[in-house]
Amino acid sequence: MWDNPSLRCLLAITFLHLLSLIYSQETGFPEAPENLKCITHDLNRMICSWDATSSANLGLTYKICYTNSEHFSLVCIETEGKRADIPVTVGSTNIRITTLNASGTSLATETFVLSEENVSLIPLTPQILNLSADFSTYTLYLKWNDSGSVFQYELDASWQIQILRKETLETVALMNYDSKLTGKDSILSWNWTSDIPLECTSYYVKIRCYINEPYFTGRKEWSEWSPIRTVPEKDTKPNSAMVFPQDKVVLVGSNVTFCCLYNEGESIKFMNYGSKSYPLLRLNKWSSAIKVQNVSASISSGTNVWCLLEPDGLEGTVLFVGYAPDTPQNLNCETRTFITITCSWNPGRATALYRQRQTKYILFERISKENVTCKVDELNKEHYCDFPVHANQKIYNFTLGASNPLGQAESSLLIDVNQRVHLETPVKFTVSTNSSTNAHLSWYIPGNFIQIRLLCQIEISNSNSERQLNVSMAGAENSNYRAWVDALHPYATYTFRVRCSASEHFWRWSKWSEEKKLTTLEAPPARGPAIWRERSPVGETLTVFWKPLLLSEANGIILSHEVSCYSREIMLKAHEVPVPLNSTEIKLGGNDCLISVVAKNRAGSSPPSRITSMDLPSDDVKTELAIAAGNGIYISWHSDPNVTCGYTLKWCISSGSEPCNVDWEMFPSNATDAVIKSALFQPGVRYNFSLYGCKHNGYQLLQNITGYMKELPPKVAPNFTVEETSSDSILVKWEDIPVEDCQGFLKGYILYFAKGEKGSSKTSFTDEENKTEKNITDLTKKSLRILDLQGKTSYRLGLRAYTVGGIGPSKDLYVVTKENSVGLIIAILIPVAVAVVLGVVTSILCYQKREWIKETFYPDIPNPENSKALQFQKNICEGNTALKTLEMNPCTPNSVEVVETQSTVLKIEDTEIISPVADSELPEDGSDPETGSHVVVSYCPPIIEEEISSPPIDEPVGSSQVIYIDIQSMYQPQVNPEEEPEINFVTTAGYKPQMQLPINAMKMESHSPTEEDLDKTAGYRPQANTNVWKLDSPDSPISIQSNNENGSFGSPCSINSRQFLIPPKDYEDSPTHNNTGWSFTNFFQNKPND
Amino acid sequence: MNFLSRRLLSPGARSKAHGSGPELNKLFVHFLSPVDRANLLSSASSSSSLSQQEVATKIKQTHRLTVLLKHCSEQLLAEYVRHQGEPFSSPDFQPPAMAVPGLPSPSIPPEAWLALSDGKRLWHLTAAYATLPGLLGSVRRQQAELNPLASELHRQLEAAARQCLGLAGNLERIMGALGLPGPPPPSSSLGGPPTSAFLAKLSGYHVCRLHRDWAMRSHEALGLLRTKYPL
């Protein structure tokens, strides 16, 4: 834009022109006016001033000429000073100022062109009219005149107010205030609240103004500040020290500043709020302050703020910190008397302020525009206030206002007084009667209820009933109210009380009146007593029973019962039975009659109860069982069409030794069952009932019934015994449980049995695991045989009876079954018999084969071929023929390994077995080759080994351990002393076959003396003395193999004499004698060969 | 112990007074009953009717009364400060002495006090106890405003006022019996209502403390007098 040359040129011209407007051309005279300045206060006139040198020319005057904007005429004025008051002109004005000397000669003239822009608008300096202070609220109130009349039209004005304090005049606040000038003078006011009490230090205020004239194009400036005004001193400001604010009430959580003023010569030590010390803020020379933030509720006497002064002073104040009042809660207004309306409310949260600072309540009624100041006890939780009831006003619009120094709250309630009637408690309540069923009641209620009806509730109660009767009645003023109650029961005590409310618009019941008691008068009994009769067995006398009437039926105190006997409407006899008797006897004298019973009290007699004395014969009366119903006994019967006037069920409950109390119950003719209940029934007790049918001409016994109210388990265990026991069974017998111990109908017995001995730890069968139980449901059965038992075993038996009510206790017995003798006998007899039979068979066989046996085992002349000696001889060089006989499985390896000429041995052995000669003649074995193996087993070298205890002697063949050692030890010269007797015994005998020679290796345990004698006397004996042989076994390979010189007389190796080769007798016998078992076996095994 | 005296004793005082025996109880009746007080005042004019023995008995009774008063005044001061908050409730609170209008201060040092004549001592005591009931009543009213819930404090203040009234009656009677001139009638109140709650608390504190101090002085004075008028 500035690049445009023409525009720049225009601006330059304008600037120059403006300069020319203000500054006239310099004339060169020192008196020439210059620097013309104009200001206006009211936009109407302006004050112009200028500069001019006038030092040397005293008495100079100035002539100012300007063009009047209205008349466009030139106006000139003269002035001595260098200022002039001229009207403000719109647009620009030419002002010519001429300096004149004392003689009136023009010294210099200057012309100014004054435009509006060069005029300043400076409002008049405002003046504070009034400055006041409210010390309690720390507020300053400022008033001033806005001088609006200066301007002829409305203008916006701004005001600036400055608050200063302390001697140092430090600015506390600089506030702006806008107003409108209306063309008239107005008083403006403004206030300001300090954060610290005004008493604490001095406050100063000043004010200035600014006029905002939008159409004025000149400069607008703030006015001058008004003169300072100070806060007026409080009248009560003491000379002594003080703490401010005094007794102030603030909200909980407020921030409060306290100051302590003190006198000259004093200084402040510290300042406390309550128990806490706060840092001091110095306000001025004689004042210090503390700032307390967020104050909490104070105690009722307030929180003390105190400063301790030096040298000796204590000043303080109290701050009450609390809450603004809460909105009154549960506001409720009602009238009790129609004289006043009582409003009640709950004040809500406590304010922590008391007495003069406590909440004040005002009850305001909007319709009548009346209000009532409420006097409340702040210590009570519920507050009350009474408002008068106005005649002809039903609707009340209440506003309850609550206020305290910290605030206010209110609650409103609109009520129709007729609908808010809460009557006072009825008083002077009385009850009276003059009949057996009616009562009169009277009570008093204070208040004026003429305009409404009352509803009163009368509560009538006695020991077993309670009813309420509502009575509506017209309201009255402070009156007694009456009511009448009927349908009361005669001779009954009732308790009455009453309460009332408004009938039409129920609001609340009054409190109940006090209670009153009343007993109605007596009346004749309402009905005759329930009666029953029983004929004596003979039929001469009749006992009449009756039940006492219930209290509700007796209508008074029953004094007696009158029993009379009628026959065809003619009273035969009558007598009166006083209470408490409830039965009497009547002598019938053979005639039946109609019995009538009447109960009597003071008021009269009851209607009669009648019953006939006639009993109808009955036959075949059955006894049935009733069902226990738990709380009673359920009885049913078959309907009898002949029964026309009902059934009677009679029973008798006996208690101890006294005669039983007859009781009965009657049922209509169509009834067929009933549950009989009685407080006297006890569980587990059997009761007998008799059912009578009432027929037109008398009563007939129809059936007997027995039953329980509740069946229980039997009280005792059945008494049972063991009748007999055998080795595998027990017969148990038991007896019936007495009826009184059954406590129910017996359903059966349970018999338990299990193995067990007396004194075992198990206490009952229930925890017995292996028990067996038998359920006996046949009650006629009184015994039971338990089978399949073990002999000679202890059994535990238990027997329990049971009913529907449960299982009764158990009785336990211990029984031991008998021993099973047959089995034992059989066990003994069979082996014996077998042994005998075997013996006999053996004997027979032996007898039959005696020749062969003899030939075989004990020939008269031994067959040399059968002799082992031959074998010895044959094998002598081979040296191990005996291995054949000794052959047995465990031994075979020995025989195979021992000899160096093993291959030969095996061969020979095989040959011997195959050879028929060797087969048939093997006297050493005593058996055929087949049995040889068995024999060999018995001849097992270990046996020999056991017998030989002698240490081994040097031997040519060291590897053949057992056998060679034996032989050599036998040939030792020293004989084992223990063996000597046997040897001697043999020596003394006569001829003995060689077999009988004692052999150390075999023990002849069953060698009887007779046999020995026989041996001595009979048979061939070898010539040589055999005791020197010391041979265990003739065919012992050791002896055969023996190469020493002694071999000729003990050894079968001799080839010169065959006689010596006969094997000794014991060689043959030894197997037999050594082991009986072996003998038997051997015997049987040999037998087939025969 | 009759009902009236029971009401006047605080629990602590009751337990301590129990040991004082029936004699003390009899004494309560003397100074508590307004009727008695009226009798005492009326009989003061005819003091010469009292025998020496009766004077000694009266002195003894009054001395026993001061024992109780001393105890109760200490309790009252403790109860009073308990309800005023800090700094009053602080155990080491010792504000500068403050003159209570109308109430003579027991400012005479103890030695000088004992050195005074019996008549002078009794005069001071009578003057003080003529003023104290009114002052205690004023404190009671102030506390009803400041501490409406402190019923025990109110009760003790009322009791203290009655006790002082009773003691004043006894003192008057003794002075009358001894032929001593009584002090002029007092202006027995704190004047106008205190300008601030703090001042009310402070002046109430001073009244209670002066009450305690005077109770001690009276106890000493009556003790001395008792030795001079033995039974």
mmCIF file of N, CA, C and O in Angstrom, chain A residues 848-917:
data_model
loop_
_atom_site.group_PDB
_atom_site.id
_atom_site.type_symbol
_atom_site.label_atom_id
_atom_site.label_comp_id
_atom_site.label_asym_id
_atom_site.label_seq_id
_atom_site.Cartn_x
_atom_site.Cartn_y
_atom_site.Cartn_z
ATOM 1 N N GLN A 848 1.760 -167.523 51.698
ATOM 2 C CA GLN A 848 1.712 -168.259 50.446
ATOM 3 C C GLN A 848 3.098 -168.312 49.803
ATOM 4 O O GLN A 848 3.482 -169.294 49.179
ATOM 5 N N LYS A 849 3.830 -167.325 49.910
ATOM 6 C CA LYS A 849 5.135 -167.258 49.248
ATOM 7 C C LYS A 849 6.254 -167.569 50.220
ATOM 8 O O LYS A 849 7.393 -167.156 50.013
ATOM 9 N N ARG A 850 5.877 -168.194 51.302
ATOM 10 C CA ARG A 850 6.886 -168.391 52.329
ATOM 11 C C ARG A 850 8.069 -169.197 51.803
ATOM 12 O O ARG A 850 9.213 -168.934 52.149
ATOM 13 N N GLU A 851 7.744 -170.171 50.892
ATOM 14 C CA GLU A 851 8.804 -171.007 50.364
ATOM 15 C C GLU A 851 9.759 -170.163 49.545
ATOM 16 O O GLU A 851 10.963 -170.233 49.691
ATOM 17 N N TRP A 852 9.111 -169.401 48.738
ATOM 18 C CA TRP A 852 9.953 -168.533 47.870
ATOM 19 C C TRP A 852 10.752 -167.534 48.676
ATOM 20 O O TRP A 852 11.927 -167.317 48.451
ATOM 21 N N ILE A 853 10.054 -167.054 49.688
ATOM 22 C CA ILE A 853 10.733 -166.063 50.532
ATOM 23 C C ILE A 853 11.906 -166.698 51.226
ATOM 24 O O ILE A 853 13.004 -166.138 51.266
ATOM 25 N N LYS A 854 11.548 -167.888 51.696
ATOM 26 C CA LYS A 854 12.625 -168.553 52.414
ATOM 27 C C LYS A 854 13.782 -168.820 51.475
ATOM 28 O O LYS A 854 14.948 -168.613 51.819
ATOM 29 N N GLU A 855 13.412 -169.318 50.290
ATOM 30 C CA GLU A 855 14.433 -169.616 49.328
ATOM 31 C C GLU A 855 15.221 -168.370 48.960
ATOM 32 O O GLU A 855 16.424 -168.411 48.780
ATOM 33 N N THR A 856 14.462 -167.377 48.862
ATOM 34 C CA THR A 856 15.087 -166.141 48.391
ATOM 35 C C THR A 856 15.931 -165.493 49.472
ATOM 36 O O THR A 856 17.070 -165.127 49.240
ATOM 37 N N PHE A 857 15.293 -165.369 50.603
ATOM 38 C CA PHE A 857 15.971 -164.573 51.632
ATOM 39 C C PHE A 857 16.706 -165.379 52.667
ATOM 40 O O PHE A 857 17.650 -164.901 53.261
ATOM 41 N N TYR A 858 16.186 -166.537 52.912
ATOM 42 C CA TYR A 858 16.776 -167.254 54.031
ATOM 43 C C TYR A 858 16.835 -168.731 53.729
ATOM 44 O O TYR A 858 16.170 -169.549 54.377
ATOM 45 N N PRO A 859 17.533 -169.101 52.700
ATOM 46 C CA PRO A 859 17.600 -170.539 52.362
ATOM 47 C C PRO A 859 18.351 -171.301 53.434
ATOM 48 O O PRO A 859 19.183 -170.726 54.141
ATOM 49 N N ASP A 860 17.975 -172.525 53.509
ATOM 50 C CA ASP A 860 18.671 -173.356 54.492
ATOM 51 C C ASP A 860 20.142 -173.459 54.115
ATOM 52 O O ASP A 860 21.030 -173.405 54.963
ATOM 53 N N ILE A 861 20.292 -173.646 52.827
ATOM 54 C CA ILE A 861 21.678 -173.651 52.359
ATOM 55 C C ILE A 861 21.769 -172.494 51.380
ATOM 56 O O ILE A 861 21.152 -172.495 50.311
ATOM 57 N N PRO A 862 22.463 -171.560 51.762
ATOM 58 C CA PRO A 862 22.536 -170.398 50.872
ATOM 59 C C PRO A 862 23.076 -170.778 49.515
ATOM 60 O O PRO A 862 23.996 -171.603 49.396
ATOM 61 N N ASN A 863 22.523 -170.253 48.553
ATOM 62 C CA ASN A 863 22.957 -170.490 47.186
ATOM 63 C C ASN A 863 24.112 -169.560 46.889
ATOM 64 O O ASN A 863 23.963 -168.346 46.898
ATOM 65 N N PRO A 864 25.154 -170.224 46.624
ATOM 66 C CA PRO A 864 26.340 -169.398 46.407
ATOM 67 C C PRO A 864 26.145 -168.465 45.220
ATOM 68 O O PRO A 864 26.733 -167.404 45.165
ATOM 69 N N GLU A 865 25.330 -168.895 44.305
ATOM 70 C CA GLU A 865 25.148 -168.038 43.154
ATOM 71 C C GLU A 865 24.426 -166.758 43.499
ATOM 72 O O GLU A 865 24.525 -165.767 42.819
ATOM 73 N N ASN A 866 23.703 -166.983 44.526
ATOM 74 C CA ASN A 866 23.015 -165.760 44.967
ATOM 75 C C ASN A 866 23.907 -164.883 45.824
ATOM 76 O O ASN A 866 23.524 -163.797 46.192
ATOM 77 N N SER A 867 24.951 -165.442 46.136
ATOM 78 C CA SER A 867 25.830 -164.709 47.027
ATOM 79 C C SER A 867 26.535 -163.600 46.271
ATOM 80 O O SER A 867 26.904 -163.757 45.100
ATOM 81 N N LYS A 868 26.689 -162.631 46.971
ATOM 82 C CA LYS A 868 27.416 -161.477 46.441
ATOM 83 C C LYS A 868 28.887 -161.748 46.318
ATOM 84 O O LYS A 868 29.593 -161.062 45.596
ATOM 85 N N ALA A 869 29.200 -162.779 47.073
ATOM 86 C CA ALA A 869 30.619 -163.078 47.078
ATOM 87 C C ALA A 869 31.106 -163.381 45.686
ATOM 88 O O ALA A 869 32.225 -163.020 45.310
ATOM 89 N N LEU A 870 30.227 -163.981 44.937
ATOM 90 C CA LEU A 870 30.597 -164.272 43.586
ATOM 91 C C LEU A 870 30.803 -162.988 42.803
ATOM 92 O O LEU A 870 31.735 -162.862 42.044
ATOM 93 N N GLN A 871 29.943 -162.210 43.056
ATOM 94 C CA GLN A 871 30.086 -160.936 42.363
ATOM 95 C C GLN A 871 31.360 -160.239 42.788
ATOM 96 O O GLN A 871 32.053 -159.631 42.007
ATOM 97 N N PHE A 872 31.536 -160.361 44.049
ATOM 98 C CA PHE A 872 32.792 -159.778 44.535
ATOM 99 C C PHE A 872 33.961 -160.336 43.796
ATOM 100 O O PHE A 872 34.831 -159.620 43.334
ATOM 101 N N GLN A 873 33.853 -161.685 43.735
ATOM 102 C CA GLN A 873 34.977 -162.355 43.103
ATOM 103 C C GLN A 873 35.109 -161.913 41.657
ATOM 104 O O GLN A 873 36.173 -161.625 41.166
ATOM 105 N N LYS A 874 33.997 -161.896 41.058
ATOM 106 C CA LYS A 874 34.023 -161.551 39.646
ATOM 107 C C LYS A 874 34.522 -160.128 39.427
ATOM 108 O O LYS A 874 35.228 -159.849 38.484
ATOM 109 N N ASN A 875 34.105 -159.348 40.338
ATOM 110 C CA ASN A 875 34.439 -157.942 40.160
ATOM 111 C C ASN A 875 35.673 -157.511 40.917
ATOM 112 O O ASN A 875 35.952 -156.328 40.986
ATOM 113 N N ILE A 876 36.240 -158.477 41.477
ATOM 114 C CA ILE A 876 37.310 -158.079 42.387
ATOM 115 C C ILE A 876 38.390 -157.283 41.694
ATOM 116 O O ILE A 876 38.951 -156.342 42.246
ATOM 117 N N CYS A 877 38.629 -157.728 40.494
ATOM 118 C CA CYS A 877 39.666 -156.999 39.787
ATOM 119 C C CYS A 877 39.149 -155.688 39.240
ATOM 120 O O CYS A 877 39.875 -154.729 39.077
ATOM 121 N N GLU A 878 37.914 -155.783 38.927
ATOM 122 C CA GLU A 878 37.338 -154.513 38.441
ATOM 123 C C GLU A 878 37.073 -153.554 39.594
ATOM 124 O O GLU A 878 37.192 -152.363 39.457
ATOM 125 N N GLY A 879 36.738 -154.200 40.706
ATOM 126 C CA GLY A 879 36.720 -153.419 41.952
ATOM 127 C C GLY A 879 35.528 -152.569 42.161
ATOM 128 O O GLY A 879 35.428 -151.893 43.148
ATOM 129 N N ASN A 880 34.581 -152.549 41.347
ATOM 130 C CA ASN A 880 33.454 -151.646 41.658
ATOM 131 C C ASN A 880 32.103 -152.250 41.300
ATOM 132 O O ASN A 880 31.192 -151.551 40.875
ATOM 133 N N THR A 881 32.024 -153.599 41.412
ATOM 134 C CA THR A 881 30.731 -154.229 41.158
ATOM 135 C C THR A 881 29.662 -153.690 42.094
ATOM 136 O O THR A 881 28.502 -153.542 41.718
ATOM 137 N N ALA A 882 30.116 -153.472 43.280
ATOM 138 C CA ALA A 882 29.131 -153.003 44.282
ATOM 139 C C ALA A 882 28.429 -151.721 43.845
ATOM 140 O O ALA A 882 27.373 -151.389 44.328
ATOM 141 N N LEU A 883 29.015 -151.071 42.942
ATOM 142 C CA LEU A 883 28.366 -149.849 42.465
ATOM 143 C C LEU A 883 26.990 -150.120 41.929
ATOM 144 O O LEU A 883 26.119 -149.279 41.964
ATOM 145 N N LYS A 884 26.829 -151.343 41.458
ATOM 146 C CA LYS A 884 25.516 -151.664 40.931
ATOM 147 C C LYS A 884 24.455 -151.568 42.007
ATOM 148 O O LYS A 884 23.407 -150.971 41.826
ATOM 149 N N THR A 885 24.772 -152.218 43.113
ATOM 150 C CA THR A 885 23.770 -152.219 44.176
ATOM 151 C C THR A 885 23.627 -150.830 44.784
ATOM 152 O O THR A 885 22.577 -150.451 45.257
ATOM 153 N N LEU A 886 24.661 -150.148 44.762
ATOM 154 C CA LEU A 886 24.583 -148.820 45.378
ATOM 155 C C LEU A 886 24.053 -147.770 44.395
ATOM 156 O O LEU A 886 23.934 -146.600 44.702
ATOM 157 N N GLU A 887 23.775 -148.360 43.242
ATOM 158 C CA GLU A 887 23.382 -147.388 42.216
ATOM 159 C C GLU A 887 22.111 -146.657 42.601
ATOM 160 O O GLU A 887 21.076 -147.240 42.882
ATOM 161 N N MET A 888 22.218 -145.479 42.644
ATOM 162 C CA MET A 888 21.064 -144.600 42.910
ATOM 163 C C MET A 888 21.403 -143.242 42.310
ATOM 164 O O MET A 888 22.554 -142.901 42.139
ATOM 165 N N ASN A 889 20.413 -142.581 42.022
ATOM 166 C CA ASN A 889 20.633 -141.383 41.231
ATOM 167 C C ASN A 889 21.657 -140.427 41.817
ATOM 168 O O ASN A 889 22.564 -140.012 41.117
ATOM 169 N N PRO A 890 21.549 -140.175 43.080
ATOM 170 C CA PRO A 890 22.551 -139.247 43.590
ATOM 171 C C PRO A 890 23.924 -139.852 43.614
ATOM 172 O O PRO A 890 24.917 -139.142 43.625
ATOM 173 N N CYS A 891 23.940 -141.220 43.638
ATOM 174 C CA CYS A 891 25.235 -141.830 43.812
ATOM 175 C C CYS A 891 25.908 -142.137 42.499
ATOM 176 O O CYS A 891 27.124 -142.295 42.452
ATOM 177 N N THR A 892 25.170 -142.257 41.485
ATOM 178 C CA THR A 892 25.705 -142.694 40.218
ATOM 179 C C THR A 892 26.890 -141.863 39.763
ATOM 180 O O THR A 892 27.911 -142.411 39.371
ATOM 181 N N PRO A 893 26.802 -140.596 39.835
ATOM 182 C CA PRO A 893 27.957 -139.837 39.379
ATOM 183 C C PRO A 893 29.215 -140.231 40.115
ATOM 184 O O PRO A 893 30.298 -140.272 39.527
ATOM 185 N N ASN A 894 29.051 -140.524 41.420
ATOM 186 C CA ASN A 894 30.233 -140.941 42.189
ATOM 187 C C ASN A 894 30.837 -142.195 41.581
ATOM 188 O O ASN A 894 32.032 -142.286 41.354
ATOM 189 N N SER A 895 29.952 -143.150 41.335
ATOM 190 C CA SER A 895 30.479 -144.414 40.867
ATOM 191 C C SER A 895 31.091 -144.262 39.496
ATOM 192 O O SER A 895 32.023 -144.943 39.151
ATOM 193 N N VAL A 896 30.533 -143.353 38.777
ATOM 194 C CA VAL A 896 31.081 -143.169 37.451
ATOM 195 C C VAL A 896 32.429 -142.493 37.524
ATOM 196 O O VAL A 896 33.352 -142.846 36.817
ATOM 197 N N GLU A 897 32.591 -141.618 38.394
ATOM 198 C CA GLU A 897 33.800 -140.816 38.421
ATOM 199 C C GLU A 897 34.932 -141.449 39.204
ATOM 200 O O GLU A 897 36.083 -141.127 38.994
ATOM 201 N N VAL A 898 34.560 -142.298 40.111
ATOM 202 C CA VAL A 898 35.568 -142.725 41.088
ATOM 203 C C VAL A 898 36.721 -143.491 40.448
ATOM 204 O O VAL A 898 37.860 -143.094 40.508
ATOM 205 N N VAL A 899 36.368 -144.552 39.770
ATOM 206 C CA VAL A 899 37.401 -145.535 39.406
ATOM 207 C C VAL A 899 38.105 -145.131 38.111
ATOM 208 O O VAL A 899 37.485 -144.555 37.224
ATOM 209 N N GLU A 900 39.330 -145.484 38.083
ATOM 210 C CA GLU A 900 40.100 -145.142 36.911
ATOM 211 C C GLU A 900 39.683 -145.972 35.723
ATOM 212 O O GLU A 900 39.694 -145.534 34.588
ATOM 213 N N THR A 901 39.271 -147.183 36.042
ATOM 214 C CA THR A 901 38.830 -148.060 34.971
ATOM 215 C C THR A 901 37.344 -147.905 34.804
ATOM 216 O O THR A 901 36.556 -148.819 34.966
ATOM 217 N N GLN A 902 36.982 -146.735 34.510
ATOM 218 C CA GLN A 902 35.567 -146.409 34.497
ATOM 219 C C GLN A 902 34.838 -147.106 33.372
ATOM 220 O O GLN A 902 33.735 -147.580 33.530
ATOM 221 N N SER A 903 35.419 -147.105 32.244
ATOM 222 C CA SER A 903 34.721 -147.733 31.123
ATOM 223 C C SER A 903 34.407 -149.182 31.401
ATOM 224 O O SER A 903 33.316 -149.645 31.126
ATOM 225 N N THR A 904 35.291 -149.847 32.033
ATOM 226 C CA THR A 904 35.084 -151.243 32.377
ATOM 227 C C THR A 904 33.969 -151.383 33.361
ATOM 228 O O THR A 904 33.116 -152.248 33.240
ATOM 229 N N VAL A 905 34.013 -150.509 34.304
ATOM 230 C CA VAL A 905 32.978 -150.591 35.362
ATOM 231 C C VAL A 905 31.611 -150.474 34.749
ATOM 232 O O VAL A 905 30.725 -151.257 35.036
ATOM 233 N N LEU A 906 31.471 -149.512 33.907
ATOM 234 C CA LEU A 906 30.159 -149.322 33.312
ATOM 235 C C LEU A 906 29.720 -150.543 32.539
ATOM 236 O O LEU A 906 28.586 -150.951 32.547
ATOM 237 N N LYS A 907 30.684 -151.078 31.888
ATOM 238 C CA LYS A 907 30.372 -152.268 31.081
ATOM 239 C C LYS A 907 29.924 -153.413 31.952
ATOM 240 O O LYS A 907 28.883 -154.020 31.728
ATOM 241 N N ILE A 908 30.669 -153.651 32.973
ATOM 242 C CA ILE A 908 30.344 -154.758 33.876
ATOM 243 C C ILE A 908 28.987 -154.514 34.500
ATOM 244 O O ILE A 908 28.159 -155.400 34.598
ATOM 245 N N GLU A 909 28.813 -153.330 34.872
ATOM 246 C CA GLU A 909 27.541 -152.998 35.508
ATOM 247 C C GLU A 909 26.389 -153.355 34.567
ATOM 248 O O GLU A 909 25.421 -153.978 34.959
ATOM 249 N N ASP A 910 26.549 -152.962 33.343
ATOM 250 C CA ASP A 910 25.502 -153.270 32.381
ATOM 251 C C ASP A 910 25.334 -154.786 32.234
ATOM 252 O O ASP A 910 24.212 -155.280 32.196
ATOM 253 N N THR A 911 26.435 -155.458 32.205
ATOM 254 C CA THR A 911 26.380 -156.905 32.051
ATOM 255 C C THR A 911 25.641 -157.535 33.198
ATOM 256 O O THR A 911 24.807 -158.401 33.021
ATOM 257 N N GLU A 912 25.941 -157.063 34.395
ATOM 258 C CA GLU A 912 25.291 -157.640 35.582
ATOM 259 C C GLU A 912 23.790 -157.439 35.536
ATOM 260 O O GLU A 912 23.025 -158.315 35.887
ATOM 261 N N ILE A 913 23.423 -156.317 35.107
ATOM 262 C CA ILE A 913 21.986 -156.047 35.082
ATOM 263 C C ILE A 913 21.316 -156.942 34.054
ATOM 264 O O ILE A 913 20.257 -157.489 34.294
ATOM 265 N N ILE A 914 21.974 -157.101 32.954
ATOM 266 C CA ILE A 914 21.381 -157.894 31.880
ATOM 267 C C ILE A 914 21.463 -159.388 32.194
ATOM 268 O O ILE A 914 20.555 -160.146 31.905
ATOM 269 N N SER A 915 22.531 -159.733 32.852
ATOM 270 C CA SER A 915 22.742 -161.164 33.089
ATOM 271 C C SER A 915 21.601 -161.786 33.877
ATOM 272 O O SER A 915 21.196 -161.261 34.906
ATOM 273 N N PRO A 916 21.083 -162.924 33.355
ATOM 274 C CA PRO A 916 19.972 -163.573 34.094
ATOM 275 C C PRO A 916 20.428 -164.127 35.418
ATOM 276 O O PRO A 916 19.674 -164.126 36.375
ATOM 277 N N VAL A 917 21.616 -164.545 35.498
ATOM 278 C CA VAL A 917 22.105 -165.099 36.760
ATOM 279 C C VAL A 917 22.138 -164.001 37.808
ATOM 280 O O VAL A 917 21.636 -164.154 38.905
#
